[in-house]
Coordinates of C-alpha atoms in Angstrom, one line a residue:
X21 CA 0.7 13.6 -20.2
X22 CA -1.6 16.0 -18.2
X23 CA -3.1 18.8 -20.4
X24 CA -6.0 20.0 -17.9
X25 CA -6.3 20.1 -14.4
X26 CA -9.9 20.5 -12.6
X27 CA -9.8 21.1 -9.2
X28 CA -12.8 20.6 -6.6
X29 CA -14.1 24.1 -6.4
X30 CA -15.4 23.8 -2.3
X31 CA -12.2 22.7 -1.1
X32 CA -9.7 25.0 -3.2
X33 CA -12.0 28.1 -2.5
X34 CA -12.0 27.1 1.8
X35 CA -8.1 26.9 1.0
X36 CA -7.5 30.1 -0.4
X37 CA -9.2 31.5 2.2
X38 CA -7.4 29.8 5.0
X39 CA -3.9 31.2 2.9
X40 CA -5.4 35.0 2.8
X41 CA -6.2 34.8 6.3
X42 CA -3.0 33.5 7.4
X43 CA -0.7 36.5 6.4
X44 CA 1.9 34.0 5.5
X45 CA 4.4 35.4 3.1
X46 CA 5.3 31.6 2.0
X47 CA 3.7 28.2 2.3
X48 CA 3.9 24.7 0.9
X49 CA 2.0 21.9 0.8
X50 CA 0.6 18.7 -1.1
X51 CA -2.0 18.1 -3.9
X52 CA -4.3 15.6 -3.4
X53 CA -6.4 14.1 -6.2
X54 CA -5.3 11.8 -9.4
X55 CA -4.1 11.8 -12.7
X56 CA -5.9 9.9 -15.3
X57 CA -3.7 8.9 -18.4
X58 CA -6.5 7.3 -19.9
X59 CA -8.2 11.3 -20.0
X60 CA -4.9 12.9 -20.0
X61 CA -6.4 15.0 -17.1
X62 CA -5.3 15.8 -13.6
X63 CA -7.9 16.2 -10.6
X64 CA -7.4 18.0 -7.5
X65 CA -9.3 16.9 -4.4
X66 CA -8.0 18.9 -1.9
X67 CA -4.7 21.1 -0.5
X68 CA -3.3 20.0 2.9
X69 CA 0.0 22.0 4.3
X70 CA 2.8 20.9 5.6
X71 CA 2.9 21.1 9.5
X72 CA 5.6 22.4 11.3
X73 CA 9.2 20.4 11.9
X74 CA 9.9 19.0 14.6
X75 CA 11.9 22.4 15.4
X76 CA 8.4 24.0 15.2
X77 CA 9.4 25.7 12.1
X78 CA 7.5 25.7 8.7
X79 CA 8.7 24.1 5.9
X80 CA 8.8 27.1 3.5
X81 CA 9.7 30.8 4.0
X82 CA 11.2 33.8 2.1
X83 CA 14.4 34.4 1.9
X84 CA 15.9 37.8 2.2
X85 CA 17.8 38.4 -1.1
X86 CA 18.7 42.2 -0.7
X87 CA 21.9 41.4 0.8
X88 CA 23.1 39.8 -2.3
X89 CA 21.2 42.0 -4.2
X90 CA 23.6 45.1 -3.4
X91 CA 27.1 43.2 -3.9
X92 CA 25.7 42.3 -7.1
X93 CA 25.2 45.7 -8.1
X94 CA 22.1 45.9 -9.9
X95 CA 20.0 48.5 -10.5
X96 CA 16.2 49.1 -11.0
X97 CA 15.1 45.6 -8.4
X98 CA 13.1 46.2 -5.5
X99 CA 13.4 44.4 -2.5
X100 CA 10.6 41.6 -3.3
X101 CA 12.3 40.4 -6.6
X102 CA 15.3 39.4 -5.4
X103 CA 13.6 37.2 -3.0
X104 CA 13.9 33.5 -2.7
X105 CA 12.5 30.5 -0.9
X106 CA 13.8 28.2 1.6
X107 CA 12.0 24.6 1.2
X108 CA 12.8 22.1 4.0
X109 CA 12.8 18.9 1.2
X110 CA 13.2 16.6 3.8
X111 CA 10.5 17.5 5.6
X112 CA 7.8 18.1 3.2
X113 CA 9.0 14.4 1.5
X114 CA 8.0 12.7 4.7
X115 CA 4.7 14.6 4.8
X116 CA 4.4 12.8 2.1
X117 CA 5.0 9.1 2.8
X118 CA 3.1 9.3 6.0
X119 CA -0.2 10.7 3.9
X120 CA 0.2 8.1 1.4
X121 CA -0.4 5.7 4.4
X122 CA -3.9 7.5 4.5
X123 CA -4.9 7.4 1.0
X124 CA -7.1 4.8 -0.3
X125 CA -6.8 3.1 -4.0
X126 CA -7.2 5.8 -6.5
X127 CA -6.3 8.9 -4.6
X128 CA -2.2 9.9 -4.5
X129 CA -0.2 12.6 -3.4
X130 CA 0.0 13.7 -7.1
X131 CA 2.7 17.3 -6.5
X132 CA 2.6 20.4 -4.0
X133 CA 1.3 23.6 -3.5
X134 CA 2.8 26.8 -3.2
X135 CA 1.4 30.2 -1.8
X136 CA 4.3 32.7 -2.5
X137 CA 4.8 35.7 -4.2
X138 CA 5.3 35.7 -8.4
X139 CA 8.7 36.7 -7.8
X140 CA 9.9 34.7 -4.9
X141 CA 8.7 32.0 -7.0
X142 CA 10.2 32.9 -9.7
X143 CA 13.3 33.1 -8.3
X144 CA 13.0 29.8 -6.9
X145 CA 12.3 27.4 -9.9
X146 CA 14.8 24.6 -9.6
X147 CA 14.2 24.3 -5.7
X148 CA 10.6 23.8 -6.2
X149 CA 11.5 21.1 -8.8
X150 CA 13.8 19.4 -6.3
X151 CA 11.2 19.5 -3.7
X152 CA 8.5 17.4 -6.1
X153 CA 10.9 15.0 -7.0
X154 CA 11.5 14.3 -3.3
X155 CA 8.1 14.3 -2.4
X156 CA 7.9 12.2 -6.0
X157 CA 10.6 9.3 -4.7
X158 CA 8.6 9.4 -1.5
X159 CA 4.9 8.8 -2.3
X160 CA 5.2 6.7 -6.0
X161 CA 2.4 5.2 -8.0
X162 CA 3.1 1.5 -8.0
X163 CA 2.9 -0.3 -11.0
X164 CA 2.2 3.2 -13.3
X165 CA 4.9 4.8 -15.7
X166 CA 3.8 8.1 -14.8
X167 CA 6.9 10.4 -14.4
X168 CA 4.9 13.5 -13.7
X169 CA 3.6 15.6 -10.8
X170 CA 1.6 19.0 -10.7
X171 CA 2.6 21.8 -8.9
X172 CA -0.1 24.7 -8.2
X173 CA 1.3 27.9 -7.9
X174 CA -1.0 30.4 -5.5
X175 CA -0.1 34.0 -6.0
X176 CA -1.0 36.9 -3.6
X177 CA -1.4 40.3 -5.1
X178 CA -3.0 40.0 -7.5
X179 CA -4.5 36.6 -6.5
X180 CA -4.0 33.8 -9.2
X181 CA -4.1 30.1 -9.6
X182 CA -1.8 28.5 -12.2
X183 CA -0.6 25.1 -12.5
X184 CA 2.2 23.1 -14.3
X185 CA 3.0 19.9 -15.5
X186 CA 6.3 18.7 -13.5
X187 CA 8.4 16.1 -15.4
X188 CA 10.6 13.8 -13.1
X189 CA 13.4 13.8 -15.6
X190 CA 16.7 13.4 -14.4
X191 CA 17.7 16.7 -15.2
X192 CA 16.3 19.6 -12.9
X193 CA 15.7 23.0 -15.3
X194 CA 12.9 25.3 -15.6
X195 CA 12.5 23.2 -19.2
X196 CA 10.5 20.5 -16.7
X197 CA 7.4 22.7 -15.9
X198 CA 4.8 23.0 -18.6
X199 CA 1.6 25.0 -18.1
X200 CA -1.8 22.7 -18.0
X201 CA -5.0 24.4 -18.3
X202 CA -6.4 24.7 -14.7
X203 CA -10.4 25.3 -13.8
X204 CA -12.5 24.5 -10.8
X205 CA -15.8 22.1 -10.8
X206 CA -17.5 19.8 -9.4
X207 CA -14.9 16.5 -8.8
X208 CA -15.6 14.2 -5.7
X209 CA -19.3 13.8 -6.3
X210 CA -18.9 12.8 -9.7
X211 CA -16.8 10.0 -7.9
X212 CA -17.6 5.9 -8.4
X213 CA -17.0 4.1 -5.4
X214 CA -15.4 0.2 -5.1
X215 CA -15.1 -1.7 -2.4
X216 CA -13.2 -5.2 -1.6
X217 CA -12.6 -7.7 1.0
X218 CA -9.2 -9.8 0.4
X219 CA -8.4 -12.7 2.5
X220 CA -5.4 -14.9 2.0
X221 CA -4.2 -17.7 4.4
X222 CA -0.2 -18.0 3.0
X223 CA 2.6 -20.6 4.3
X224 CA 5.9 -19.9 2.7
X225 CA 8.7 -21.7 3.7
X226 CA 12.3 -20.1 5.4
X227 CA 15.0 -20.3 2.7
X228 CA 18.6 -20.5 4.2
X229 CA 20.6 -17.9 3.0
X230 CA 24.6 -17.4 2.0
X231 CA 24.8 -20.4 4.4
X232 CA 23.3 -18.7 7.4
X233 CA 20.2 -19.3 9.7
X234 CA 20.3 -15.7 10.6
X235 CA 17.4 -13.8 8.0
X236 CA 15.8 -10.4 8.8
X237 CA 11.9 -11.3 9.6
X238 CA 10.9 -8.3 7.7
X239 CA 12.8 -9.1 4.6
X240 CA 10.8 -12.7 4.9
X241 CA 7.4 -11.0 5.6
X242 CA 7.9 -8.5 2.3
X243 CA 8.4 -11.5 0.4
X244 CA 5.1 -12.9 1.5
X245 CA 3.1 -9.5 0.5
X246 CA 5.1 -9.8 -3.3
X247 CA 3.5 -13.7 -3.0
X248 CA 0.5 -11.5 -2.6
X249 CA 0.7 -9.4 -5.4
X250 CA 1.6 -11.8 -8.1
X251 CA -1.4 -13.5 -7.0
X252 CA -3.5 -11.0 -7.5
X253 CA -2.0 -9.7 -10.7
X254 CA -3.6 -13.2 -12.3
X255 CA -6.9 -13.1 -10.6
X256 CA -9.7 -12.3 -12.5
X257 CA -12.3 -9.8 -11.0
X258 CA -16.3 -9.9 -10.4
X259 CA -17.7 -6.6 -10.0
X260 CA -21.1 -6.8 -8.3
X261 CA -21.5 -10.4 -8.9
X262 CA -20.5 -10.3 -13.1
X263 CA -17.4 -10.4 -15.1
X264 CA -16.6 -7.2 -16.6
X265 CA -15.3 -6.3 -20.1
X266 CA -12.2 -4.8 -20.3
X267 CA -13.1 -1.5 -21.0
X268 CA -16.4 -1.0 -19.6
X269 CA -17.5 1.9 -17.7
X270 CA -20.0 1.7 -14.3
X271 CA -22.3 4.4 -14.9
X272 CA -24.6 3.1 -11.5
X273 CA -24.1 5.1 -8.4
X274 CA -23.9 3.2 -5.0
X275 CA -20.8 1.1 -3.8
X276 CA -19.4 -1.7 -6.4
X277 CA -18.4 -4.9 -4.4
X278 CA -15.3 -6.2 -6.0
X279 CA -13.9 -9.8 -6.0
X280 CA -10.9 -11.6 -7.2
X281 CA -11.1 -15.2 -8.0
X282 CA -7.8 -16.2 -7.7
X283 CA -5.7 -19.2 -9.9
X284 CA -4.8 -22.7 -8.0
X285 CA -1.7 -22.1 -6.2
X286 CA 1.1 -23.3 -8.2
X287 CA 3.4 -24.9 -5.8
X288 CA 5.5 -22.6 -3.5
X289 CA 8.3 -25.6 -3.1
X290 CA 9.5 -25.4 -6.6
X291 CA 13.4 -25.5 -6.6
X292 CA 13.4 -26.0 -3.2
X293 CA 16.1 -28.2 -1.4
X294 CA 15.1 -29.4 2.3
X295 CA 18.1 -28.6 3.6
X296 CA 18.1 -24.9 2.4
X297 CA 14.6 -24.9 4.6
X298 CA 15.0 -23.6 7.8
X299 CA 11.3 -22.7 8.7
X300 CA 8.1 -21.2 7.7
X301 CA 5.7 -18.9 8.2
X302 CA 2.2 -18.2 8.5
X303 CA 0.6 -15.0 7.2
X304 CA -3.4 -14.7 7.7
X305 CA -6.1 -12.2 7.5
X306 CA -8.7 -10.4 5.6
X307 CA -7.8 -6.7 4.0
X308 CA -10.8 -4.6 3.6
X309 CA -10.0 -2.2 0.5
X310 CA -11.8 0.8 -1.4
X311 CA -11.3 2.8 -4.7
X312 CA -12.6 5.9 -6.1
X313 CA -13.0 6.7 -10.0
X314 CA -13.8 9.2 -12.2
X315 CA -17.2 8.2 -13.9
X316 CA -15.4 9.1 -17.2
X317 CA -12.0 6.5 -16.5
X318 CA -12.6 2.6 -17.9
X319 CA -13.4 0.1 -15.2
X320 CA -9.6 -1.4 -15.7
X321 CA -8.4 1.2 -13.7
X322 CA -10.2 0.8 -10.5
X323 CA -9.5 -2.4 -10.5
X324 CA -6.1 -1.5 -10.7
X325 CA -6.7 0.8 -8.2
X326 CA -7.8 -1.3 -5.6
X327 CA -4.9 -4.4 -6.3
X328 CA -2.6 -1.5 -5.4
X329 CA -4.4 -0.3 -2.1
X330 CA -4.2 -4.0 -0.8
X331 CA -0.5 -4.2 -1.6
X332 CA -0.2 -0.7 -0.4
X333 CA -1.8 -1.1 3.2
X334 CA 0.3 -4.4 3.6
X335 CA 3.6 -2.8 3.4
X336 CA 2.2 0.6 5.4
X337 CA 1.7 -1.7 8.1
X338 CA 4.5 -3.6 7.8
X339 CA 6.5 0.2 7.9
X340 CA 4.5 0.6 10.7
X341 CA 5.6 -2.4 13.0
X342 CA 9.1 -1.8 11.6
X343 CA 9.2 2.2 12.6
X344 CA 8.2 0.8 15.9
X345 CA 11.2 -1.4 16.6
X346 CA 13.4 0.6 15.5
X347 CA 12.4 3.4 18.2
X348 CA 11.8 0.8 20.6
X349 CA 15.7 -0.7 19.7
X350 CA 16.7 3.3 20.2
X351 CA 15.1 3.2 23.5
X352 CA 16.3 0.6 24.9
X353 CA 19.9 1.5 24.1
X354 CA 21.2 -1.6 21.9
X355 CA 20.9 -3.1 18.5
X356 CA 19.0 -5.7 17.1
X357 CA 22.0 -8.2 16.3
X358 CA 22.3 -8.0 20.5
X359 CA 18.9 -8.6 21.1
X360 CA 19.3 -11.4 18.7
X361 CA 22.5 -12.9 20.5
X362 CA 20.7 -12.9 23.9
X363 CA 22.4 -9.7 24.6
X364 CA 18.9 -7.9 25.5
X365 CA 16.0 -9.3 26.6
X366 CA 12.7 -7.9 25.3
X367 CA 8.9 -9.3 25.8
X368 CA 7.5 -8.0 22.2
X369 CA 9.4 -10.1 19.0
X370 CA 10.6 -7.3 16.8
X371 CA 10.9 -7.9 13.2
X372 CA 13.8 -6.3 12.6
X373 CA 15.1 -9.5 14.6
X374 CA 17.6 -12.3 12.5
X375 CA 15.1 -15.1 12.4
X376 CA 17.0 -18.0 13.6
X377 CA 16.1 -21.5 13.6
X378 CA 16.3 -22.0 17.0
X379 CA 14.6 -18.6 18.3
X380 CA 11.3 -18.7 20.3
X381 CA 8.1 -19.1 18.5
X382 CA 6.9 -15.7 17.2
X383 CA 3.2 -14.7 16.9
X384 CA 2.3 -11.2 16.3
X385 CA -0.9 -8.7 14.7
X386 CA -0.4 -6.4 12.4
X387 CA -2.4 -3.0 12.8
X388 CA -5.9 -2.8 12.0
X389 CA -7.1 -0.5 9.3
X390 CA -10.0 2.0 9.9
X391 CA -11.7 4.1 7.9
X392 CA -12.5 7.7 8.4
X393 CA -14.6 10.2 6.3
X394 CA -12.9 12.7 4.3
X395 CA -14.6 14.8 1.8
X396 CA -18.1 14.3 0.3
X397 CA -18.3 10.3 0.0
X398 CA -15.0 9.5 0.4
X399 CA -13.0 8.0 3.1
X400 CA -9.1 8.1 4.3
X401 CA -7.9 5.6 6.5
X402 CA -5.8 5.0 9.4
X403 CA -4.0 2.2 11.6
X404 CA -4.6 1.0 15.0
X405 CA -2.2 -1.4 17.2
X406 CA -4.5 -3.9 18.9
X407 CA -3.8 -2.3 22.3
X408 CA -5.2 1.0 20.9
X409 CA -8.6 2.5 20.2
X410 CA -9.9 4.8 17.6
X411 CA -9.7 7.9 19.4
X412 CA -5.9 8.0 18.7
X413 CA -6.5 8.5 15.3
X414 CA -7.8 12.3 15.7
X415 CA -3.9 13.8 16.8
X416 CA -2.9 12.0 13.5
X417 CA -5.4 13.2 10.9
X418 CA -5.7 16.5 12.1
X419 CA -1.3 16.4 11.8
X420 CA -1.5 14.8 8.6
X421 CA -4.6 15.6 6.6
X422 CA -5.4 19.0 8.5
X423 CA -8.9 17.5 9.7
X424 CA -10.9 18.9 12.1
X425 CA -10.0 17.0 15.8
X426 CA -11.9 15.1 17.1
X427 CA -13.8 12.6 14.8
X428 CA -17.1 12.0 15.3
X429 CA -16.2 8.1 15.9
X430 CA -19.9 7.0 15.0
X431 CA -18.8 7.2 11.6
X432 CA -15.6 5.9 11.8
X433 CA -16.1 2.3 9.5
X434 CA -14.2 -0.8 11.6
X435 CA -14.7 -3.5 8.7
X436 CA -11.6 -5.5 9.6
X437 CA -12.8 -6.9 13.1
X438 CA -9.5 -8.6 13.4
X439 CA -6.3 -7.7 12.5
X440 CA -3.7 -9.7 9.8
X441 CA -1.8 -11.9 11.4
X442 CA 2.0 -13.5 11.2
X443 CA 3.3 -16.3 13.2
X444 CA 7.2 -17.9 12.6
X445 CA 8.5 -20.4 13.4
X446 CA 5.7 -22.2 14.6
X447 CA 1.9 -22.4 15.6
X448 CA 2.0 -24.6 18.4
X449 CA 4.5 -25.6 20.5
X450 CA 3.9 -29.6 19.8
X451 CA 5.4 -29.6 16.1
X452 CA 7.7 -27.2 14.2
X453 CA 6.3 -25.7 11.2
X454 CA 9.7 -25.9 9.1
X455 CA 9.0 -30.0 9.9
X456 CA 5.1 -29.6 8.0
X457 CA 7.1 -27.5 5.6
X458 CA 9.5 -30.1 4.6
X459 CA 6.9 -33.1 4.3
X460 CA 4.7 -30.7 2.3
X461 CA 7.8 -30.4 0.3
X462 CA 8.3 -34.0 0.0
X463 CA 4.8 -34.8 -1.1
X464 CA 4.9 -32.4 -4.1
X465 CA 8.3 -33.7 -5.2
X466 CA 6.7 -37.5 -5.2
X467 CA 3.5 -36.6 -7.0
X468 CA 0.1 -38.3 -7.0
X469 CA 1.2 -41.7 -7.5
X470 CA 3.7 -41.7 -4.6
X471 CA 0.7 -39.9 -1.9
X472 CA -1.4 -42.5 -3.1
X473 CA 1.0 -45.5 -2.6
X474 CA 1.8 -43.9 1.1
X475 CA -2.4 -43.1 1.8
X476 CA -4.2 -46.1 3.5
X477 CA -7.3 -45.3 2.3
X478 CA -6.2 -44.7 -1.0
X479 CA -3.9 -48.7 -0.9
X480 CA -7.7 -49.5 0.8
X481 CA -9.1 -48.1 -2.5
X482 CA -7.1 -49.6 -5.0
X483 CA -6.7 -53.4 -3.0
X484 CA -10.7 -53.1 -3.4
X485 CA -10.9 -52.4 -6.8
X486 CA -8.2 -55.4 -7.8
X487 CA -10.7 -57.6 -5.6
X488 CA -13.6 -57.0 -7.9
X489 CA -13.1 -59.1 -10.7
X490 CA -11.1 -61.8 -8.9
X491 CA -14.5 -62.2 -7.3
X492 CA -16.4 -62.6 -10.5
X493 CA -14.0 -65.0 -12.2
X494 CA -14.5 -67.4 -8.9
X495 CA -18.0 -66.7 -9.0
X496 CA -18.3 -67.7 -12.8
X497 CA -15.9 -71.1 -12.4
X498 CA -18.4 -71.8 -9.5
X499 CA -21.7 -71.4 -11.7
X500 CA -19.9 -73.6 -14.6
X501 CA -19.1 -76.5 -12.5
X502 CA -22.3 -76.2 -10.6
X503 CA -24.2 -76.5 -14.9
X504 CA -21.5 -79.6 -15.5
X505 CA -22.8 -81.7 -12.2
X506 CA -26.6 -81.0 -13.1
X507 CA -25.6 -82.1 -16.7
X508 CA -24.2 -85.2 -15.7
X509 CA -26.6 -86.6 -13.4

């Protein structure tokens, strides 16, 4: 559980300054930063607010309460306390997801702000616990039992900073915030930086299913980034060449290169029946990956860290592609079971497409992950379809992350030089894949003794070794009746 919160003391000062400025009565937006179970500590690296809807309205505002103030009847409230707020939940949830997409490993969306008044706020306790549970569901920590976020509470007049401890219990009551002892400092400096390259070359086979050819490309793709995952879950790490100990601590400043050796594949055939095989697919590529620690956190964690930033940025841009054919699908008016039937014709495949059997080969690239700076030494990220450049990234971060537009694209970092890439049912157009799939299949099932008894060089081999002796035995009867005939005469 987070006791203490420190928050970076540049960014939260340039914040309550841009909120004084603004002579907003109301605003909401996410904390960025981490929370540490290992330090029971929270840390806040910066406050970004929630832009406008797509109504052009903000997300937060007060709500008028005199009204029912007066049929109430009380006495002795001004105006201001009977106040409320008006969160848009919706909204400021899918701030959320799409600045998850940003963050690299170590960094979340970890609870919001808000700048209000101490009675509006008051007033509006189980709202604001509604709101981090939606923004909760929306951004999660993979593979962590945390079932907390923070919510900072900025007050006007008098100006104060407070923030609470927000359990994601099931039950929504005042009972869920806790205070946590809040200070600013020095955070992102104090920051160890870990970078990794992960390449994986993966071909999964097609499995028929409920007796139908007809399976969602996505669904099949997903599958091959959980492939992923449990891979990596049993690879053992080299940090800057060495094995570490399990709870070490990198004290060294710099970048850390990370690696994964990763365990011999175990057969991906295993309880599979060729019939039930209806193709394959190939998914390739190289993911570049970082993570940021607190120098006081145990090495385990970034590692951690940085296994969930590669799963992460596979399934953003997954979401991505996705997002995209469904607008496109919206566009053009029809759904994907017609463009699957033939009913409309489109040049790009779209994943949302039933993969069928006998569909046209499919070949497409995923989007290509840069890497933009942020604050003090660390880096956000962003995605780029291979018919864009980086430029388009500058209408998105200053959206998202409310970064100054345009970025400097000198120090924009472009480590993946080529994009992931997924191709189904084939590679070439000379031999279906689900055809190498099923021989595959059959070699595995026969084991070494059957591949060698089908190899010619291993029946070569062998016929050669048999050979040997029979050799020597009519090479010794020779010499023995060769000694006989000298004997004799």
């Amino acid at each position: 559980m987070v006791k203490a919160v420190v928050g970076e003391e540049v960014q939260l000062k340039l914040a309550e300054e841009r909120l004084t400025k603004s002579g907003l009565a109301a605003q909401i937006g996410l904390v960025i930063g981490k929370l540490s179970s290992s330090l029971d500590r929270g840390f806040i690296f910066d406050l970004i607010p929630t832009p406008l809807n797509d109504a052009g309205e903000p997300a937060c505002s007060v709500i008028d309460g005199a009204k029912d103030h007066r049929k109430k009847g009380s006495k002795g409230k001004t105006h201001a306390d009977s106040s409320t707020l008006f969160v848009d939940r919706d909204w400021v949830a899918e701030h959320a997801r799409q600045v998850r997409r940003m963050l690299l490993g170590g960094v979340k969306v970890v609870g919001i702000y808000i700048w209000a008044s101490e009675s509006s706020f008051k007033n509006s306790t189980i709202t604001i616990c509604q709101t981090i549970q939606a923004v909760a569901k929306a951004s999660p920590f993979v593979d962590s039992d945390c079932d907390e976020r923070l919510l900072v509470h900025i007050c006007y007049s008098p100006m104060r900073w407070t923030t609470r401890n927000c359990s994601l219990s099931s039950n929504i009551t005042s009972s869920n915030l806790r205070p946590c002892d809040f200070k600013m400092g020095k955070v992102l400096f104090s920051l160890q930086t870990f970078r990794c390259r992960y390449a994986f070359d993966l071909r999964l086979p097609i499995h028929r299913e409920n007796g139908s050819n007809n399976i969602r490309l996505a669904d099949v793709l997903r599958h091959c980034i959980s492939f992923i995952a449990k891979e990596l879950k049993c690879s053992k790490p080299l940090v800057d060449g060495k094995l570490p100990a399990r709870d070490e601590q990198v004290a060294s400043d710099g970048v850390h290169d990370v690696e994964f050796l990763l365990p011999f594949l175990q057969d991906q055939f295993d309880g599979c029946n060729e019939k039930d095989i209806i193709g394959g697919l190939v998914f390739t590529g190289a993911i570049c990956s970082y993570a940021y620690l607190n120098a006081k956190e145990p090495l385990s964690q970034a590692l951690a860290d940085i296994k969930e930033d590669i799963i992460m940025s596979l399934q953003s841009r997954l979401d991505i592609i996705c997002d995209a054919a469904e607008r496109e699908s919206e566009a053009i008016g029809g759904s994907p079971e017609e463009e699957a039937m033939g009913q409309i014709s489109t040049e790009e495949p779209v994943p949302l497409l039933p993969l069928q059997s006998q569909m046209k080969n499919i070949k497409q690239l995923f989007p290509r992950r840069v890497f933009l700076p942020w604050l003090a030494n660390v880096y956000v990220c962003d995605y780029i379809q291979p018919s864009e450049t980086v430029e388009v990234v500058n209408d998105h971060c200053a959206e998202l992350m409310s970064m100054e537009a345009p970025i400097d694209s000198s120090k924009v970092l472009e480590p993946e030089l080529e994009a992931p890439t997924f191709a189904s049912p084939a590679s070439n157009n000379t031999q279906p894949l689900w055809d190498i799939m099923n021989r595959h299949s059959s070699l595995l099932k026969h084991g070494d003794a059957e591949s060698s008894r089908n190899d010619p060089k291993s029946n070569g081999s062998a016929g050669l070794t048999m050979m040997v002796p029979i050799l020597i035995l009519i090479l010794s009867l020779i010499v023995g009746v060769v000694m006989l005939a000298l004997r004799s005469s």
